[in-house]
Short mmCIF file of C-alpha atoms in Angstrom, two decimals:
data_model
loop_
_atom_site.label_atom_id
_atom_site.label_comp_id
_atom_site.label_asym_id
_atom_site.label_seq_id
_atom_site.Cartn_x
_atom_site.Cartn_y
_atom_site.Cartn_z
CA MET A 29 -31.41 24.10 25.72
CA GLY A 30 -32.27 23.95 22.03
CA SER A 31 -30.14 23.52 18.96
CA HIS A 32 -27.68 26.39 19.45
CA ASP A 33 -24.53 26.74 17.37
CA ILE A 34 -21.74 25.10 19.37
CA ALA A 35 -18.27 26.62 19.31
CA ILE A 36 -15.14 24.54 19.82
CA ARG A 37 -11.49 25.60 20.11
CA PRO A 38 -8.11 23.93 20.81
CA HIS A 39 -7.68 22.66 24.39
CA ARG A 40 -4.88 21.16 26.47
CA SER A 41 -1.71 19.90 24.82
CA ARG A 42 -3.32 17.42 22.46
CA PRO A 43 -2.33 17.27 18.74
CA LEU A 44 -3.64 20.16 16.67
CA LEU A 45 -5.96 17.98 14.59
CA GLY A 46 -7.56 16.66 17.75
CA ALA A 47 -7.44 19.64 20.09
CA LEU A 48 -11.04 20.76 20.49
CA CYS A 49 -13.27 22.46 23.02
CA ILE A 50 -16.83 23.74 23.21
CA LEU A 51 -18.74 26.78 24.42
CA TRP A 52 -21.54 25.66 26.72
CA GLY A 53 -22.44 29.04 28.29
CA LEU A 54 -26.05 28.99 27.17
CA LEU A 55 -26.42 25.51 28.59
CA LEU A 56 -24.63 26.13 31.87
CA THR A 57 -26.60 29.27 32.71
CA SER A 58 -30.03 27.82 32.02
CA ALA A 59 -31.95 26.34 34.93
CA PRO A 60 -32.76 22.62 34.73
CA MET A 61 -36.15 21.95 33.20
CA PRO A 62 -38.36 18.90 33.80
CA VAL A 63 -38.49 16.24 31.13
CA ALA A 64 -41.68 16.57 29.11
CA ALA A 65 -44.20 13.83 29.83
CA SER A 66 -44.98 11.61 26.91
CA GLY A 67 -48.53 10.67 26.02
CA LEU A 68 -47.83 7.92 23.53
CA PHE A 69 -44.88 6.38 25.36
CA GLU A 70 -46.25 6.77 28.88
CA MET A 71 -46.98 3.28 30.17
CA GLU A 72 -49.48 2.41 32.88
CA TYR A 73 -49.27 -1.37 33.10
CA PRO A 74 -46.97 -3.99 34.64
CA GLU A 75 -43.41 -3.67 33.41
CA GLY A 76 -42.42 -6.15 30.73
CA ALA A 77 -45.99 -6.87 29.70
CA GLU A 78 -46.98 -6.51 26.07
CA VAL A 79 -50.26 -4.63 26.05
CA ARG A 80 -52.44 -4.51 22.96
CA ILE A 81 -54.56 -1.38 22.68
CA GLU A 82 -57.37 -1.82 20.17
CA THR A 83 -59.76 0.59 18.59
CA ALA A 84 -63.52 0.32 19.08
CA PRO A 85 -66.48 1.52 17.02
CA PRO A 86 -67.19 5.23 17.50
CA VAL A 87 -70.10 6.07 19.75
CA ASP A 88 -72.01 7.79 16.94
CA PHE A 89 -71.17 5.33 14.20
CA ASP A 90 -73.29 5.99 11.08
CA VAL A 91 -73.02 2.90 8.87
CA SER A 92 -75.13 4.55 6.18
CA LEU A 93 -72.09 6.64 5.27
CA ALA A 94 -69.98 3.59 4.54
CA PRO A 95 -69.19 2.85 0.85
CA TRP A 96 -70.97 -0.51 0.79
CA LYS A 97 -70.15 -3.04 -1.91
CA GLU A 98 -72.11 -6.16 -2.76
CA VAL A 99 -70.46 -9.57 -2.91
CA ALA A 100 -70.90 -10.81 -6.48
CA GLY A 101 -73.71 -13.36 -6.69
CA VAL A 102 -74.64 -12.88 -3.02
CA PRO A 103 -76.80 -9.75 -2.75
CA GLN A 104 -77.54 -10.54 0.90
CA VAL A 105 -73.87 -9.99 1.87
CA ARG A 106 -72.07 -6.65 1.67
CA TYR A 107 -68.77 -5.25 2.87
CA ALA A 108 -67.19 -1.83 3.25
CA GLN A 109 -63.86 -0.23 4.11
CA TYR A 110 -64.83 2.74 6.23
CA GLN A 111 -62.34 5.00 8.03
CA GLU A 112 -60.07 2.64 9.98
CA PHE A 113 -62.58 -0.23 9.91
CA MET A 114 -63.90 -3.10 7.85
CA LEU A 115 -67.64 -3.80 7.93
CA ILE A 116 -69.42 -7.01 6.93
CA ALA A 117 -73.22 -7.12 6.72
CA PHE A 118 -75.74 -9.95 6.31
CA ARG A 119 -79.31 -9.16 5.31
CA GLY A 120 -82.21 -11.18 6.62
CA ALA A 121 -80.10 -12.84 9.28
CA GLY A 122 -82.25 -11.80 12.21
CA ARG A 123 -83.75 -15.19 12.99
CA GLU A 124 -81.01 -17.24 11.42
CA ALA A 125 -77.89 -17.45 13.53
CA VAL A 126 -74.59 -16.21 12.15
CA THR A 127 -71.86 -18.04 14.04
CA THR A 128 -68.37 -16.60 14.17
CA SER A 129 -64.98 -17.99 15.06
CA GLU A 130 -61.39 -16.80 14.93
CA LEU A 131 -58.26 -18.64 13.86
CA SER A 132 -54.69 -17.48 14.17
CA GLU A 133 -52.61 -19.36 11.57
CA PRO A 134 -53.06 -17.48 9.36
CA PRO A 135 -55.13 -14.85 11.20
CA ARG A 136 -58.75 -14.92 9.95
CA HIS A 137 -62.36 -14.43 11.00
CA LEU A 138 -64.92 -17.10 9.97
CA PHE A 139 -68.64 -16.48 9.50
CA ASP A 140 -71.15 -19.34 8.99
CA TRP A 141 -74.69 -18.41 8.01
CA PRO A 142 -77.44 -20.87 7.12
CA GLY A 143 -78.70 -18.15 4.80
CA ARG A 144 -81.59 -18.93 2.41
CA SER A 145 -80.15 -22.01 0.73
CA LEU A 146 -77.76 -19.93 -1.35
CA LYS A 147 -75.57 -21.94 -3.70
CA LEU A 148 -72.58 -20.44 -5.44
CA SER A 149 -71.25 -22.14 -8.57
CA LYS A 150 -67.74 -21.25 -7.41
CA PRO A 151 -66.18 -19.37 -4.47
CA VAL A 152 -65.92 -15.59 -4.67
CA ALA A 153 -62.58 -14.03 -3.63
CA ILE A 154 -62.10 -10.30 -3.05
CA SER A 155 -58.55 -8.99 -2.55
CA PHE A 156 -57.43 -5.73 -0.94
CA PRO A 157 -54.10 -4.85 -2.59
CA ASN A 158 -53.94 -1.38 -1.03
CA HIS A 159 -54.67 -2.57 2.51
CA ASN A 160 -51.68 -3.53 4.61
CA LEU A 161 -53.57 -5.63 7.17
CA ILE A 162 -56.48 -7.31 5.37
CA GLN A 163 -55.54 -9.68 2.59
CA GLU A 164 -58.68 -11.35 1.26
CA LEU A 165 -62.43 -11.86 1.73
CA ARG A 166 -63.63 -15.28 0.50
CA VAL A 167 -67.25 -16.41 0.20
CA SER A 168 -68.35 -19.97 -0.61
CA SER A 169 -71.41 -22.17 -0.08
CA ALA A 170 -71.83 -25.72 1.13
CA LYS A 171 -74.19 -28.30 -0.37
CA ASP A 172 -76.81 -27.59 2.31
CA GLY A 173 -76.80 -23.90 1.38
CA THR A 174 -74.74 -22.74 4.34
CA LEU A 175 -72.79 -19.65 3.41
CA LYS A 176 -69.19 -19.52 4.60
CA LEU A 177 -67.31 -16.23 4.68
CA VAL A 178 -63.61 -15.91 5.59
CA LEU A 179 -61.82 -12.61 6.21
CA GLU A 180 -58.05 -13.24 6.17
CA SER A 181 -55.56 -10.74 7.61
CA LEU A 182 -51.87 -10.49 8.36
CA VAL A 183 -52.41 -10.11 12.11
CA PRO A 184 -55.30 -10.88 14.50
CA LEU A 185 -57.89 -8.11 14.35
CA PRO A 186 -60.61 -7.24 16.90
CA MET A 187 -64.24 -7.89 15.91
CA GLN A 188 -67.52 -6.68 17.37
CA GLU A 189 -71.15 -7.08 16.30
CA LEU A 190 -73.02 -3.83 15.92
CA GLY A 191 -76.36 -5.61 16.24
CA MET A 192 -79.51 -5.41 14.17
CA LEU A 193 -79.87 -2.29 12.09
CA PRO A 194 -82.70 -0.89 9.90
CA ASP A 195 -83.72 -2.87 6.83
CA ASP A 196 -82.96 -6.14 8.62
CA TRP A 197 -79.18 -5.87 8.23
CA ARG A 198 -76.92 -7.57 10.78
CA ILE A 199 -73.52 -5.85 10.78
CA PHE A 200 -70.14 -6.89 12.13
CA TRP A 201 -67.31 -4.42 12.75
CA ILE A 202 -63.63 -5.43 12.35
CA GLY A 203 -61.06 -2.98 13.67
CA THR A 204 -58.00 -2.42 11.53
CA SER A 205 -56.15 -0.05 13.83
CA PHE A 206 -54.36 -1.07 17.03
CA GLU A 207 -51.19 -0.60 19.04
CA ILE A 208 -48.97 -2.91 21.04
CA ARG A 209 -46.87 -1.31 23.76
CA MET A 210 -44.12 -2.69 25.93
CA GLN A 211 -41.58 -1.24 28.31
CA ARG A 212 -38.70 -2.67 30.29
CA THR A 213 -36.20 -1.06 32.66
CA ILE A 214 -32.79 -2.28 31.57
CA ALA A 215 -30.83 -0.39 34.23
CA PRO A 216 -31.71 2.27 36.80
CA HIS A 217 -33.01 5.31 34.89
CA VAL A 218 -32.54 3.57 31.53
CA VAL A 219 -35.74 2.27 29.91
CA TYR A 220 -36.43 0.43 26.66
CA LEU A 221 -39.86 1.00 25.10
CA LYS A 222 -41.41 -0.63 22.06
CA ARG A 223 -44.50 0.53 20.24
CA VAL A 224 -46.17 -1.30 17.34
CA MET A 225 -48.82 0.68 15.47
CA ALA A 226 -51.01 -0.79 12.76
CA ASP A 227 -53.68 0.63 10.47
CA ALA A 228 -54.76 0.38 6.85
CA SER A 229 -51.63 2.22 5.67
CA GLY A 230 -49.32 -0.33 7.26
CA GLN A 231 -47.55 -1.29 10.44
CA ARG A 232 -44.85 0.67 12.21
CA ARG A 233 -42.49 -0.57 14.90
CA VAL A 234 -40.79 2.09 17.00
CA HIS A 235 -37.96 1.26 19.42
CA LEU A 236 -36.91 3.80 22.03
CA VAL A 237 -34.22 3.88 24.70
CA ARG A 238 -34.63 6.70 27.20
CA ALA A 239 -31.57 7.19 29.39
CA ASN A 240 -31.10 9.82 32.06
CA LEU A 241 -27.32 10.18 31.88
CA ALA A 242 -27.18 12.45 34.92
CA THR A 243 -28.50 9.75 37.25
CA SER A 244 -27.91 6.40 35.53
CA GLY A 245 -24.13 6.37 35.40
CA PHE A 246 -24.23 5.76 31.64
CA GLU A 247 -22.36 7.89 29.12
CA PRO A 248 -22.20 7.94 25.31
CA HIS A 249 -19.13 6.77 23.40
CA LEU A 250 -18.29 6.33 19.73
CA SER A 251 -17.12 2.95 18.48
CA TYR A 252 -15.31 2.42 15.16
CA PRO A 253 -14.71 -0.78 13.15
CA ALA A 254 -10.97 -0.07 13.28
CA ASP A 255 -11.19 -0.91 16.99
CA VAL A 256 -11.82 -4.53 15.98
CA GLY A 257 -9.62 -4.52 12.88
CA HIS A 258 -12.34 -4.05 10.24
CA LYS A 259 -13.49 -1.37 7.82
CA ARG A 260 -17.12 -1.93 8.82
CA ALA A 261 -18.84 -3.93 11.56
CA SER A 262 -22.33 -4.54 12.91
CA VAL A 263 -23.64 -2.35 15.72
CA GLY A 264 -23.61 -5.34 18.07
CA THR A 265 -19.93 -5.97 17.36
CA LEU A 266 -19.10 -2.29 17.83
CA MET A 267 -21.00 -2.24 21.13
CA LYS A 268 -19.15 -5.26 22.51
CA SER A 269 -15.78 -3.86 21.45
CA ILE A 270 -16.05 -1.17 24.14
CA ASN A 271 -18.10 -3.19 26.64
CA GLY A 272 -21.26 -1.18 25.97
CA TYR A 273 -24.82 -1.90 27.02
CA VAL A 274 -26.99 -0.05 24.48
CA ALA A 275 -26.04 0.98 20.94
CA ILE A 276 -27.46 2.50 17.77
CA ASN A 277 -25.93 3.04 14.33
CA GLY A 278 -24.34 6.44 13.89
CA GLY A 279 -23.48 8.69 10.96
CA TYR A 280 -23.29 8.24 7.19
CA PHE A 281 -20.54 6.45 5.28
CA ASP A 282 -19.64 5.74 1.67
CA GLY A 283 -19.42 2.46 -0.23
CA ALA A 284 -15.85 1.92 0.90
CA GLY A 285 -16.83 2.19 4.55
CA ARG A 286 -15.37 5.68 5.07
CA SER A 287 -17.35 7.83 7.51
CA GLN A 288 -18.97 10.90 5.95
CA GLY A 289 -19.19 13.54 8.64
CA LEU A 290 -17.59 15.02 11.73
CA LEU A 291 -16.39 12.51 14.34
CA VAL A 292 -14.71 13.46 17.60
CA ARG A 293 -13.77 10.81 20.18
CA ASP A 294 -11.91 11.43 23.43
CA GLY A 295 -11.25 14.98 22.26
CA TYR A 296 -9.56 13.98 19.00
CA LEU A 297 -10.86 14.98 15.58
CA ASN A 298 -11.18 11.58 13.87
CA ASN A 299 -13.10 12.71 10.79
CA LYS A 300 -13.80 16.08 9.19
CA PRO A 301 -17.33 17.38 8.59
CA ILE A 302 -19.42 17.00 5.49
CA MET A 303 -21.03 20.25 4.35
CA LEU A 304 -23.41 21.98 6.77
CA ARG A 305 -25.06 19.23 8.78
CA PRO A 306 -25.99 19.05 12.48
CA SER A 307 -23.99 17.18 15.11
CA PHE A 308 -24.53 15.66 18.52
CA ALA A 309 -21.80 16.72 20.95
CA MET A 310 -20.82 16.27 24.60
CA ASN A 311 -18.24 18.21 26.60
CA HIS A 312 -15.98 17.23 29.53
CA GLU A 313 -18.71 17.98 32.04
CA GLY A 314 -21.11 15.60 30.32
CA ILE A 315 -23.32 18.40 29.00
CA MET A 316 -24.85 17.44 25.65
CA ALA A 317 -26.23 19.47 22.76
CA ILE A 318 -27.43 19.03 19.19
CA GLY A 319 -26.65 21.76 16.68
CA TYR A 320 -24.30 22.97 13.98
CA LEU A 321 -20.58 22.74 14.72
CA PRO A 322 -18.56 24.98 12.37
CA VAL A 323 -15.05 23.67 11.71
CA ILE A 324 -12.49 26.35 10.86
CA GLY A 325 -8.77 26.13 10.20
CA THR A 326 -5.51 27.69 9.09
CA ILE A 327 -2.97 26.53 6.50
CA SER A 328 0.40 28.25 6.73
CA GLY A 329 3.66 28.05 4.76
CA LEU A 330 6.85 30.03 4.39
CA ARG A 331 5.22 33.16 2.90
CA SER A 332 1.45 32.74 3.27
CA GLU A 333 -1.19 31.92 5.83
CA VAL A 334 -4.78 31.19 4.81
CA ASN A 335 -7.75 31.04 7.15
CA PHE A 336 -10.89 29.17 6.08
CA GLU A 337 -14.27 28.38 7.62
CA HIS A 338 -15.62 25.88 5.11
CA ILE A 339 -14.41 22.28 5.10
CA ASN A 340 -15.99 19.99 2.52
CA GLY A 341 -18.60 22.55 1.55
CA HIS A 342 -19.58 23.89 -1.87
CA PHE A 343 -17.29 26.42 -3.52
CA ASP A 344 -19.37 29.47 -4.48
CA GLY A 345 -16.56 31.78 -5.62
CA ASN A 346 -16.72 33.91 -2.48
CA ASN A 347 -15.26 31.78 0.30
CA ILE A 348 -12.15 29.65 0.70
CA VAL A 349 -13.01 25.95 0.90
CA LEU A 350 -10.86 22.96 1.87
CA LEU A 351 -11.76 19.58 0.36
CA SER A 352 -10.67 16.35 2.04
CA PRO A 353 -9.43 13.41 -0.06
CA GLY A 354 -12.23 11.52 -1.75
CA HIS A 355 -14.95 13.85 -0.46
CA PRO A 356 -18.28 13.83 -2.37
CA SER A 357 -18.01 17.56 -3.05
CA ARG A 358 -15.26 16.72 -5.55
CA LEU A 359 -17.78 14.95 -7.74
CA ALA A 360 -19.75 18.14 -8.24
CA ASP A 361 -19.86 20.01 -11.54
CA GLU A 362 -16.27 20.88 -12.45
CA THR A 363 -17.41 24.18 -14.01
CA ARG A 364 -18.04 25.52 -10.51
CA LEU A 365 -14.36 25.05 -9.74
CA ALA A 366 -13.02 26.44 -13.03
CA ASN A 367 -12.28 29.90 -11.61
CA ALA A 368 -10.89 28.65 -8.31
CA TRP A 369 -7.20 29.05 -7.50
CA LYS A 370 -6.30 25.51 -6.47
CA VAL A 371 -3.63 24.54 -3.96
CA VAL A 372 -3.17 20.76 -4.16
CA ILE A 373 -1.64 19.33 -0.96
CA ASP A 374 -0.40 15.76 -0.54
CA ASN A 375 1.03 14.65 2.84
CA ASP A 376 1.59 18.26 3.95
CA ILE A 377 3.54 19.06 0.76
CA VAL A 378 2.20 21.44 -1.91
CA ARG A 379 2.01 19.40 -5.11
CA ARG A 380 0.95 22.23 -7.42
CA VAL A 381 -0.96 25.52 -7.58
CA GLY A 382 -3.01 27.11 -10.38
CA PHE A 383 -6.37 27.32 -12.09
CA GLU A 384 -6.06 24.03 -14.03
CA PRO A 385 -8.78 21.39 -13.47
CA LEU A 386 -8.21 18.70 -10.85
CA THR A 387 -7.06 15.32 -12.07
CA GLN A 388 -8.85 12.16 -11.02
CA GLU A 389 -5.93 11.22 -8.80
CA GLU A 390 -5.97 14.63 -7.09
CA ARG A 391 -9.66 14.23 -6.42
CA GLN A 392 -9.07 10.97 -4.60
CA VAL A 393 -5.80 11.30 -2.67
CA ALA A 394 -5.03 14.99 -2.04
CA HIS A 395 -6.36 17.87 0.02
CA VAL A 396 -7.36 20.77 -2.20
CA LEU A 397 -7.64 24.38 -1.07
CA LEU A 398 -10.08 26.28 -3.32
CA VAL A 399 -9.46 30.02 -3.27
CA PRO A 400 -11.53 32.73 -5.05
CA PRO A 401 -9.45 34.60 -7.69
CA THR A 402 -9.72 37.84 -5.70
CA LEU A 403 -7.95 36.13 -2.76
CA ALA A 404 -5.39 34.15 -4.76
CA TYR A 405 -2.63 36.54 -3.66
CA SER A 406 -3.12 35.36 -0.07
CA ALA A 407 -2.44 31.73 -1.06
CA ASN A 408 1.08 32.32 -2.33
CA PHE A 409 2.27 28.74 -1.87
CA ALA A 410 4.97 27.14 -4.03
CA PRO A 411 5.18 23.54 -5.30
CA GLY A 412 7.33 21.46 -2.97
CA GLU A 413 6.66 23.75 -0.02
CA GLN A 414 5.77 22.10 3.30
CA ILE A 415 2.68 23.48 4.99
CA ARG A 416 1.21 23.25 8.45
CA ALA A 417 -2.52 22.77 9.07
CA ARG A 418 -4.40 23.65 12.23
CA TYR A 419 -8.09 22.92 12.82
CA GLN A 420 -10.62 23.90 15.42
CA VAL A 421 -14.38 23.61 15.67
CA GLY A 422 -15.86 27.03 16.33
CA ARG A 423 -14.25 30.32 17.26
CA THR A 424 -14.38 30.53 21.04
CA GLY A 425 -14.97 28.17 23.92
CA SER A 426 -14.44 27.42 27.57
CA SER A 427 -14.70 23.66 27.99
CA ALA A 428 -13.23 20.85 25.91
CA ILE A 429 -15.47 18.62 23.81
CA ASP A 430 -15.07 14.88 24.20
CA LEU A 431 -17.49 13.56 21.60
CA ALA A 432 -19.16 14.70 18.38
CA LEU A 433 -21.17 12.81 15.78
CA GLN A 434 -22.45 14.48 12.61
CA ALA A 435 -25.48 13.22 10.66
CA GLY A 436 -28.84 14.94 10.11
CA PRO A 437 -31.07 16.50 9.10
CA MET A 438 -32.46 18.24 12.16
CA LEU A 439 -35.82 16.84 13.25
CA VAL A 440 -36.90 18.66 16.42
CA ARG A 441 -36.23 22.16 17.73
CA ASN A 442 -37.60 23.68 20.91
CA GLY A 443 -39.88 20.72 21.55
CA ALA A 444 -41.65 20.78 18.17
CA PRO A 445 -41.14 18.93 14.88
CA ASP A 446 -38.98 21.04 12.59
CA VAL A 447 -37.52 18.93 9.82
CA SER A 448 -34.67 20.73 8.09
CA THR A 449 -32.92 19.31 5.05
CA GLN A 450 -30.16 21.89 5.05
CA GLY A 451 -26.91 20.21 4.03
CA ASP A 452 -27.72 18.80 0.61
CA PHE A 453 -29.20 15.51 1.77
CA PRO A 454 -30.02 13.15 -1.10
CA ALA A 455 -33.61 12.28 -1.95
CA ASP A 456 -33.43 8.76 -0.49
CA ILE A 457 -32.87 10.35 2.93
CA ARG A 458 -35.38 13.17 2.64
CA ARG A 459 -38.38 11.43 1.08
CA GLY A 460 -40.71 8.55 1.76
CA ARG A 461 -40.98 5.98 4.49
CA ALA A 462 -37.90 3.95 5.36
CA PRO A 463 -36.14 2.39 8.35
CA ARG A 464 -34.93 5.30 10.45
CA SER A 465 -32.56 6.00 13.34
CA ALA A 466 -32.37 9.17 15.41
CA LEU A 467 -31.23 10.66 18.69
CA GLY A 468 -32.70 13.42 20.80
CA LEU A 469 -32.23 15.31 24.06
CA SER A 470 -34.62 16.47 26.75
CA GLN A 471 -35.05 20.15 27.49
CA ASP A 472 -32.67 20.03 30.46
CA GLY A 473 -30.08 18.22 28.34
CA ARG A 474 -29.78 15.33 30.78
CA THR A 475 -31.89 12.65 29.11
CA LEU A 476 -30.79 11.04 25.85
CA PHE A 477 -33.33 9.46 23.51
CA LEU A 478 -32.22 6.81 21.01
CA MET A 479 -34.90 5.82 18.49
CA ALA A 480 -35.08 3.29 15.67
CA VAL A 481 -38.02 2.52 13.37
CA ASP A 482 -38.22 -0.77 11.46
CA GLY A 483 -39.17 -0.73 7.78
CA ARG A 484 -39.11 -2.26 4.30
CA SER A 485 -41.21 -5.29 5.22
CA LYS A 486 -44.89 -6.26 5.34
CA SER A 487 -44.86 -5.92 9.11
CA ALA A 488 -43.02 -2.59 9.20
CA ALA A 489 -43.70 0.33 6.87
CA GLY A 490 -40.92 2.56 8.19
CA ALA A 491 -41.37 6.29 8.82
CA THR A 492 -40.95 9.60 7.06
CA LEU A 493 -38.67 12.21 8.61
CA THR A 494 -41.74 14.15 9.74
CA GLU A 495 -43.28 11.06 11.36
CA LEU A 496 -39.96 10.34 13.06
CA ALA A 497 -39.88 13.89 14.41
CA HIS A 498 -43.39 13.47 15.85
CA TYR A 499 -42.41 10.19 17.55
CA LEU A 500 -39.44 11.92 19.18
CA VAL A 501 -41.54 14.82 20.43
CA GLU A 502 -44.09 12.35 21.82
CA ALA A 503 -41.26 10.57 23.60
CA GLY A 504 -40.16 13.83 25.28
CA ALA A 505 -37.35 15.11 23.05
CA TRP A 506 -36.74 18.87 23.01
CA THR A 507 -34.19 18.73 20.21
CA ALA A 508 -33.30 15.85 17.89
CA MET A 509 -31.53 14.90 14.69
CA ASN A 510 -31.68 12.07 12.19
CA LEU A 511 -28.96 9.41 11.98
CA ASP A 512 -28.03 7.14 9.11
CA GLY A 513 -31.04 4.94 8.33
CA GLY A 514 -32.24 2.49 5.74
CA SER A 515 -30.46 -0.84 5.88
CA SER A 516 -28.01 0.62 8.45
CA THR A 517 -30.78 0.96 11.06
CA GLN A 518 -29.84 -1.13 14.10
CA MET A 519 -30.51 -0.86 17.83
CA VAL A 520 -28.94 -3.28 20.29
CA VAL A 521 -30.22 -3.41 23.88
CA ALA A 522 -28.28 -5.43 26.45
CA GLY A 523 -27.04 -7.92 23.88
CA ASP A 524 -30.22 -8.20 21.82
CA LEU A 525 -30.74 -6.74 18.34
CA VAL A 526 -34.26 -5.38 18.89
CA THR A 527 -34.72 -3.92 15.41
CA GLN A 528 -35.90 -6.17 12.59
CA ASN A 529 -34.37 -5.33 9.24
CA PRO A 530 -34.70 -7.53 6.14
CA ALA A 531 -31.05 -6.76 5.39
CA GLY A 532 -29.96 -8.14 8.76
CA ALA A 533 -27.21 -6.59 10.87
CA LYS A 534 -25.50 -4.61 8.13
CA PRO A 535 -21.88 -3.58 8.84
CA VAL A 536 -21.62 0.18 9.50
CA ALA A 537 -18.79 2.68 9.92
CA ASN A 538 -19.55 3.94 13.44
CA ALA A 539 -22.00 3.51 16.29
CA LEU A 540 -23.10 5.51 19.31
CA VAL A 541 -22.80 3.30 22.38
CA LEU A 542 -24.00 3.80 25.96
CA VAL A 543 -21.36 2.56 28.40
CA ASP A 544 -21.76 2.21 32.16
CA ARG A 545 -18.93 4.24 33.62
CA HIS A 546 -19.14 2.20 36.84
CA GLY A 547 -18.74 -1.13 35.03
CA ARG A 548 -21.96 -2.65 36.39
CA TYR A 549 -23.47 -3.43 32.98
CA GLY A 550 -21.95 -4.68 29.78
CA ARG A 551 -21.21 -7.70 27.59
CA GLN A 552 -24.71 -9.08 28.01
CA GLU A 553 -25.46 -11.99 25.69
CA THR A 554 -29.24 -11.86 25.98
CA PHE A 555 -31.86 -9.72 27.61
CA PHE A 556 -35.39 -10.73 26.58
#
């Protein structure tokens, strides 16, 4: 299938602002392809079980390469951070037993060694500020000379003795890399999977819902806070408002709760696009795609008719651009708009025309048509004139679109990570690890993947866009795009908020919800 451009045109007798349809020829003519098998999300254990997969020492483990450090005042004890491991060594402990034990609150490994009557004047504490699993190594001595060593961590870690090594060193290996995997079928052909990965760089929690929409009877819907009488609402509230079963946060929105991006629900254009960003779309036949949906339109009056193909984009002096009220593009450098012929439209009435700068009020409440000087003659509108606007998404088409959600950037194309930041995404979206949300499609376009990654806490480091793309490919996605993330990241599965965000269930402006068209599932209060 891939991330083809998707063309949409007016369809049926719906209002002009909401009359849309989509060209699905490339999708309809392609033969169904099998869903790619996933290595990292492929489970081979009893359903519902939480399975911990731990690392083990390599077969050819050369401890001489480790960057050994001596514990101050205790030359017979050394430690090393080596690859994904922690090593602790005792010298001269061959005939003297080193006993070990493990405690869980807080997680720690204890070592007791009779030693050689070592006596420390005070305990020695070694911290690991750059390690996200190991917190501290503490060494102290009892009155009888017994040496006590405690390795404290955030989570239980596996330990194994490597045995006696040359120079009479006895070495213990502590693994600092592991995974916890879990899966649960929440409805026929709809599976929830959770994967917790931990290593020295931090912990990552990945939530995935994999739904075959062709066989499960589920279908995606958009839910808005206005449905429940609010400007913003949590994903759980939005899911319940339409009797959904699975939901994830959707596209971007501003501080006032206004959606920033294309939204189409039940064939109606609910929100115009923001610059050039990808969208998820579904047509009347239930065929889905992820790609770029160009919105074009026409504004006509008594004497003039202007066609444009750029809504809420940047004015470059060559193309006609229409700005929606309050759109971020208005906040751009005013010098770029100085040479634009401006047609200010308020409630379908032309307020004024000319080259003069926009006022603050016009920026916030009016539509503005920006026309290059060389085309100003074509926009011969007069103040007080009533105009008519018509919109369509794309140029041609054969089947009406029911749903579209714009976000981005693109993450996966043709089954491989391909992170694109086209669309002027701000730095807080493009860079660093953060809580993330995304959706993807299988190669045959039948299976929908919803993914959320926890972040911004000690137990969840989040993900970069590139890492998120790799997770989606591993899960089987052929094409995928990013959704709003950060504190908006929420996934609700059968009544349970499975994501863990320090900000809690933040109110959002829209959510993508899976609804059972047969009414078998919905309004679940709890699942796990």
